[in-house]
C-alpha positions as MATLAB code, in Angstrom:
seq = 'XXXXXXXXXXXXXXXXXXXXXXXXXXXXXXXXXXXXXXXXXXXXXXXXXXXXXXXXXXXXXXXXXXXXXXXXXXXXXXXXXXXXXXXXXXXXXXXXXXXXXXXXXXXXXXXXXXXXXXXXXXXXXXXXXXXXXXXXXXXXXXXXXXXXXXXXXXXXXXXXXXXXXXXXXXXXXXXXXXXXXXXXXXXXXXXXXXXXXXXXXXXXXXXXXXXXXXXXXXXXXXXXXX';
ca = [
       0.036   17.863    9.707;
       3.516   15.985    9.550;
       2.772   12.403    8.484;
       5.773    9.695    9.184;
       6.301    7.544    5.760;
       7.790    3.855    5.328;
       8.493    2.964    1.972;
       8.944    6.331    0.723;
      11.599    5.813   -1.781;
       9.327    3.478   -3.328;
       7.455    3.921   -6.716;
       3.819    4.240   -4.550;
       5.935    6.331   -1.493;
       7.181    8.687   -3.646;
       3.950    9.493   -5.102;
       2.647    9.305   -1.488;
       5.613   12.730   -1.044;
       4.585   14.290   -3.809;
       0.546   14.270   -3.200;
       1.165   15.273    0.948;
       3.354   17.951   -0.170;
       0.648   19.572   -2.815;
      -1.656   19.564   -0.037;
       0.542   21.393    2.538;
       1.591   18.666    4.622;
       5.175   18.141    6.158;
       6.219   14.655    5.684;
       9.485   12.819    7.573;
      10.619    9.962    5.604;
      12.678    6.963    6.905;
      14.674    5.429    4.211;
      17.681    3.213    4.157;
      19.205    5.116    1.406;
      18.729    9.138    2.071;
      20.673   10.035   -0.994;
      17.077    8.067   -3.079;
      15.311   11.134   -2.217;
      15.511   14.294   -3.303;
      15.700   17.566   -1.215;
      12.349   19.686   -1.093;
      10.387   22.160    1.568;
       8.949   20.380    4.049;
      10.756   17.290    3.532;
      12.493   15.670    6.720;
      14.753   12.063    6.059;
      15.685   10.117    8.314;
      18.655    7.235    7.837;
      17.436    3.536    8.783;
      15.242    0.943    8.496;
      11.591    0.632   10.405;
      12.784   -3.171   11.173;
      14.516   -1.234   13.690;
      12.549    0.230   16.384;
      15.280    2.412   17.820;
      14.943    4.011   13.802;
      11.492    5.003   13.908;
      12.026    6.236   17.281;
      14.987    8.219   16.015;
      11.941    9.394   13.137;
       9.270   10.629   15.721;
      12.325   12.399   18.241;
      14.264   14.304   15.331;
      10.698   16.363   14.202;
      10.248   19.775   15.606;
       8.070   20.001   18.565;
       6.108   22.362   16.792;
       5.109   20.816   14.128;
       5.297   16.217   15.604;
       4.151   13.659   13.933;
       0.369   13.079   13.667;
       0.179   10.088   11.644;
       2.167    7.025   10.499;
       1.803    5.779    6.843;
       3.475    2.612    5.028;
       3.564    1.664    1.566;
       6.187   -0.502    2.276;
       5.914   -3.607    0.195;
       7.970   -7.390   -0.425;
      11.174   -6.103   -2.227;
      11.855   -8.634   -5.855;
      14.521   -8.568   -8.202;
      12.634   -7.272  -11.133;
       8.815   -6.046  -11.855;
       8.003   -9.724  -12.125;
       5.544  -10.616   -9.303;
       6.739  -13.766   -9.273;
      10.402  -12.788   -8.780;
      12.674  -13.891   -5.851;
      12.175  -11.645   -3.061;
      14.781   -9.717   -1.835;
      13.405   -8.482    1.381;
      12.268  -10.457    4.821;
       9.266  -12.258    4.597;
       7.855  -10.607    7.485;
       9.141   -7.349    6.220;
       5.658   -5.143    6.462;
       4.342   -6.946    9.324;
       7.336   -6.314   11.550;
       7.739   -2.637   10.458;
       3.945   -1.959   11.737;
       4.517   -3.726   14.781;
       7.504   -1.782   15.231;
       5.762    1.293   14.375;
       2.660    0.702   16.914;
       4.900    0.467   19.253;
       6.564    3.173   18.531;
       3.098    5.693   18.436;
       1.795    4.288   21.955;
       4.638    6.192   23.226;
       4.117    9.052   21.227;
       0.453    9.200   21.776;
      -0.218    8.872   17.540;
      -3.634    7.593   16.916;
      -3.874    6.621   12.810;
      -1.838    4.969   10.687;
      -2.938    4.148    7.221;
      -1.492    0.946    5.272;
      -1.179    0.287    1.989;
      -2.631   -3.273    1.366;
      -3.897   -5.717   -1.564;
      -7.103   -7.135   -2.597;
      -7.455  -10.739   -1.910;
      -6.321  -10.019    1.869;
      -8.579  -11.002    4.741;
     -12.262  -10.721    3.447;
     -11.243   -9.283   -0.097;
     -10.060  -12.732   -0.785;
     -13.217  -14.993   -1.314;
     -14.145  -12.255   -4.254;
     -10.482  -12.617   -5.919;
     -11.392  -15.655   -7.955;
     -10.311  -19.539   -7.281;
      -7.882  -19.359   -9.763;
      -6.066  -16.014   -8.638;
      -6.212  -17.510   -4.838;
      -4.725  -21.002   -6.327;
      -1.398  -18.846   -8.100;
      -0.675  -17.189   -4.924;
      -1.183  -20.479   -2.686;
       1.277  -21.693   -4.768;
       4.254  -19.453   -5.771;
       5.738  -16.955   -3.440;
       3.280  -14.585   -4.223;
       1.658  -15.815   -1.042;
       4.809  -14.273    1.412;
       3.532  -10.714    0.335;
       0.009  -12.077    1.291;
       0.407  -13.585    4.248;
       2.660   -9.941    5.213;
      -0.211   -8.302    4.214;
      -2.469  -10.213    6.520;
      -0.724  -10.146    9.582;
      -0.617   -6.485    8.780;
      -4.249   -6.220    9.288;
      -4.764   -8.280   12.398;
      -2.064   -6.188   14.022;
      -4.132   -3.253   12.940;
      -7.258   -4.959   14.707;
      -5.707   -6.020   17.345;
      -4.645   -2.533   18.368;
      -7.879   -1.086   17.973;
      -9.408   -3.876   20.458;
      -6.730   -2.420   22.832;
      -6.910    1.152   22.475;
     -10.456    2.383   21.379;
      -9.296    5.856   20.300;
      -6.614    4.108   17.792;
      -7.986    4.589   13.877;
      -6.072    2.468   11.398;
      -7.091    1.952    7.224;
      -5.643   -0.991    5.142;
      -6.358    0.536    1.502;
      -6.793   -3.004   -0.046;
      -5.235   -1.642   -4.054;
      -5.835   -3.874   -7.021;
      -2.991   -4.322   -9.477;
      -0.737   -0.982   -9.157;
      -0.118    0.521  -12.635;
       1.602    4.229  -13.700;
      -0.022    6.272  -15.217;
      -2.193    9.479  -14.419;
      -4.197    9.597  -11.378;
      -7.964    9.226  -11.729;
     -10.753    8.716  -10.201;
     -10.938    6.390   -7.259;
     -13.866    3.654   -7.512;
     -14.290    2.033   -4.035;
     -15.600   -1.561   -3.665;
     -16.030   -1.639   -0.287;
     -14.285   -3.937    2.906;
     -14.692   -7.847    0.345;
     -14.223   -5.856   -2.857;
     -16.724   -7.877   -5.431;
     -17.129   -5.944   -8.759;
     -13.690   -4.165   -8.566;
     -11.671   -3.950  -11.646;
      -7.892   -4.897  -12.300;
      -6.126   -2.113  -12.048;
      -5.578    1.337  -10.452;
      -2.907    3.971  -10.982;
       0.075    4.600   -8.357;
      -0.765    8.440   -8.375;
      -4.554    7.464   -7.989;
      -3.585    5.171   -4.861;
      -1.634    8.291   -3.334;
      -4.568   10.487   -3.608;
      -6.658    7.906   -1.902;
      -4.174    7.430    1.387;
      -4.093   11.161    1.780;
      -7.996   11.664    1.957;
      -7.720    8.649    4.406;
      -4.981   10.418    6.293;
      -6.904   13.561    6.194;
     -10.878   12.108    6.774;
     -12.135    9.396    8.773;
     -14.257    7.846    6.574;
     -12.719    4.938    6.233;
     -11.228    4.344    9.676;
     -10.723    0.752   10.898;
     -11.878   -0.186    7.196;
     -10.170   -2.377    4.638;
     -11.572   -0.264    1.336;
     -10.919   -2.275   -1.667;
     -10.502    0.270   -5.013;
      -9.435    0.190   -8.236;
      -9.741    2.975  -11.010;
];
């Protein structure tokens, strides 16, 4: 199936590529920068930004009628100057939020029924099993603008299932994202209590494709970590 990608020039996106493509997917990617990724089979890019509407539209129009989109997933995440999480963001604090809303709108007129998300834990319910302490640092630094993205992210994701009962949506809630191999997935379900600190950006990728491709975790929040 050809899945549409935001954030695909990313570190977790281009994993996200690599994994669809392995398992005989066609994948159209909407970057800002087209030259970020390289050429490969069954690789579409498209030039802009899914801030724009009129850009993800251009995404879903440009794919063969053959072969349309099926499925929208983001791994878009709050751009910082460095690897420090505490960094100054370089990106719109509403940056995911507004790209899903854009991109809901976007599938009601294409008749696209999933999208899956790429989240964090101590989102929504995840958050009362994140610790005091870790909820107190990102109340207070600017960690909390990726949270609060995050959120919204979720409600929109509700809030169009209420509307539209056939609409399936997953918000993989990811611990800390390390490199590294992938490995097993352990899943702690929707509040995540138990789960460890950190899980492998390959490992993540394998997880969003088996929600892409399954529906066991539709209109879940699945908190994991390796």
């Amino acid at each position: 199936m050809r899945i549409l990608l935001l954030g695909a020039n990313g570190r977790t996106g281009s994993l996200v590529i690599s994994e669809a493509l392995s398992r005989n997917h066609t994948v159209t990617a909407l970057v800002r920068r087209p030259e970020s990724l390289s050429a490969r089979p069954n690789l579409s890019v498209t030039t802009g930004t899914p801030l724009a509407q009129s850009d993800i539209s251009k995404a879903f129009v440009s794919t063969p009628k053959s072969d349309p989109i099926r499925v929208v997933v983001s791994t878009l995440n709050t751009g910082r100057t460095s690897d420090n999480p505490w960094a100054k963001t370089t990106a719109p604090d509403n940056l995911m939020a507004d790209s899903v809303r854009n991109a809901l709108t976007v599938m009601r007129e294409h008749g696209v029924k999933k999208m899956v998300v790429l989240g964090t834990k101590g989102v929504g319910s995840s958050r009362a099993n994140s610790g005091w302490l870790f909820n107190m640092i990102v109340d207070r630094s600017n960690l909390k603008i990726t949270f609060d993205d995050h959120f919204e992210v979720e409600k929109l994701l509700e809030s169009e299932s209420k509307k539209d009962a056939s609409f399936q949506w997953v918000d993989v809630r990811a611990t800390g994202l390390s490199d590294g191999e992938k490995k097993d997935v352990k899943e702690f379900g929707n509040e995540g209590k138990g789960v460890g600190w950190f899980i492998s950006r390959s490992s993540v990728a394998g997880f969003i494709l088996d929600a892409v491709e399954g529906s066991r975790w539709d209109r879940t929040t699945p908190v994991i970590s390796n």
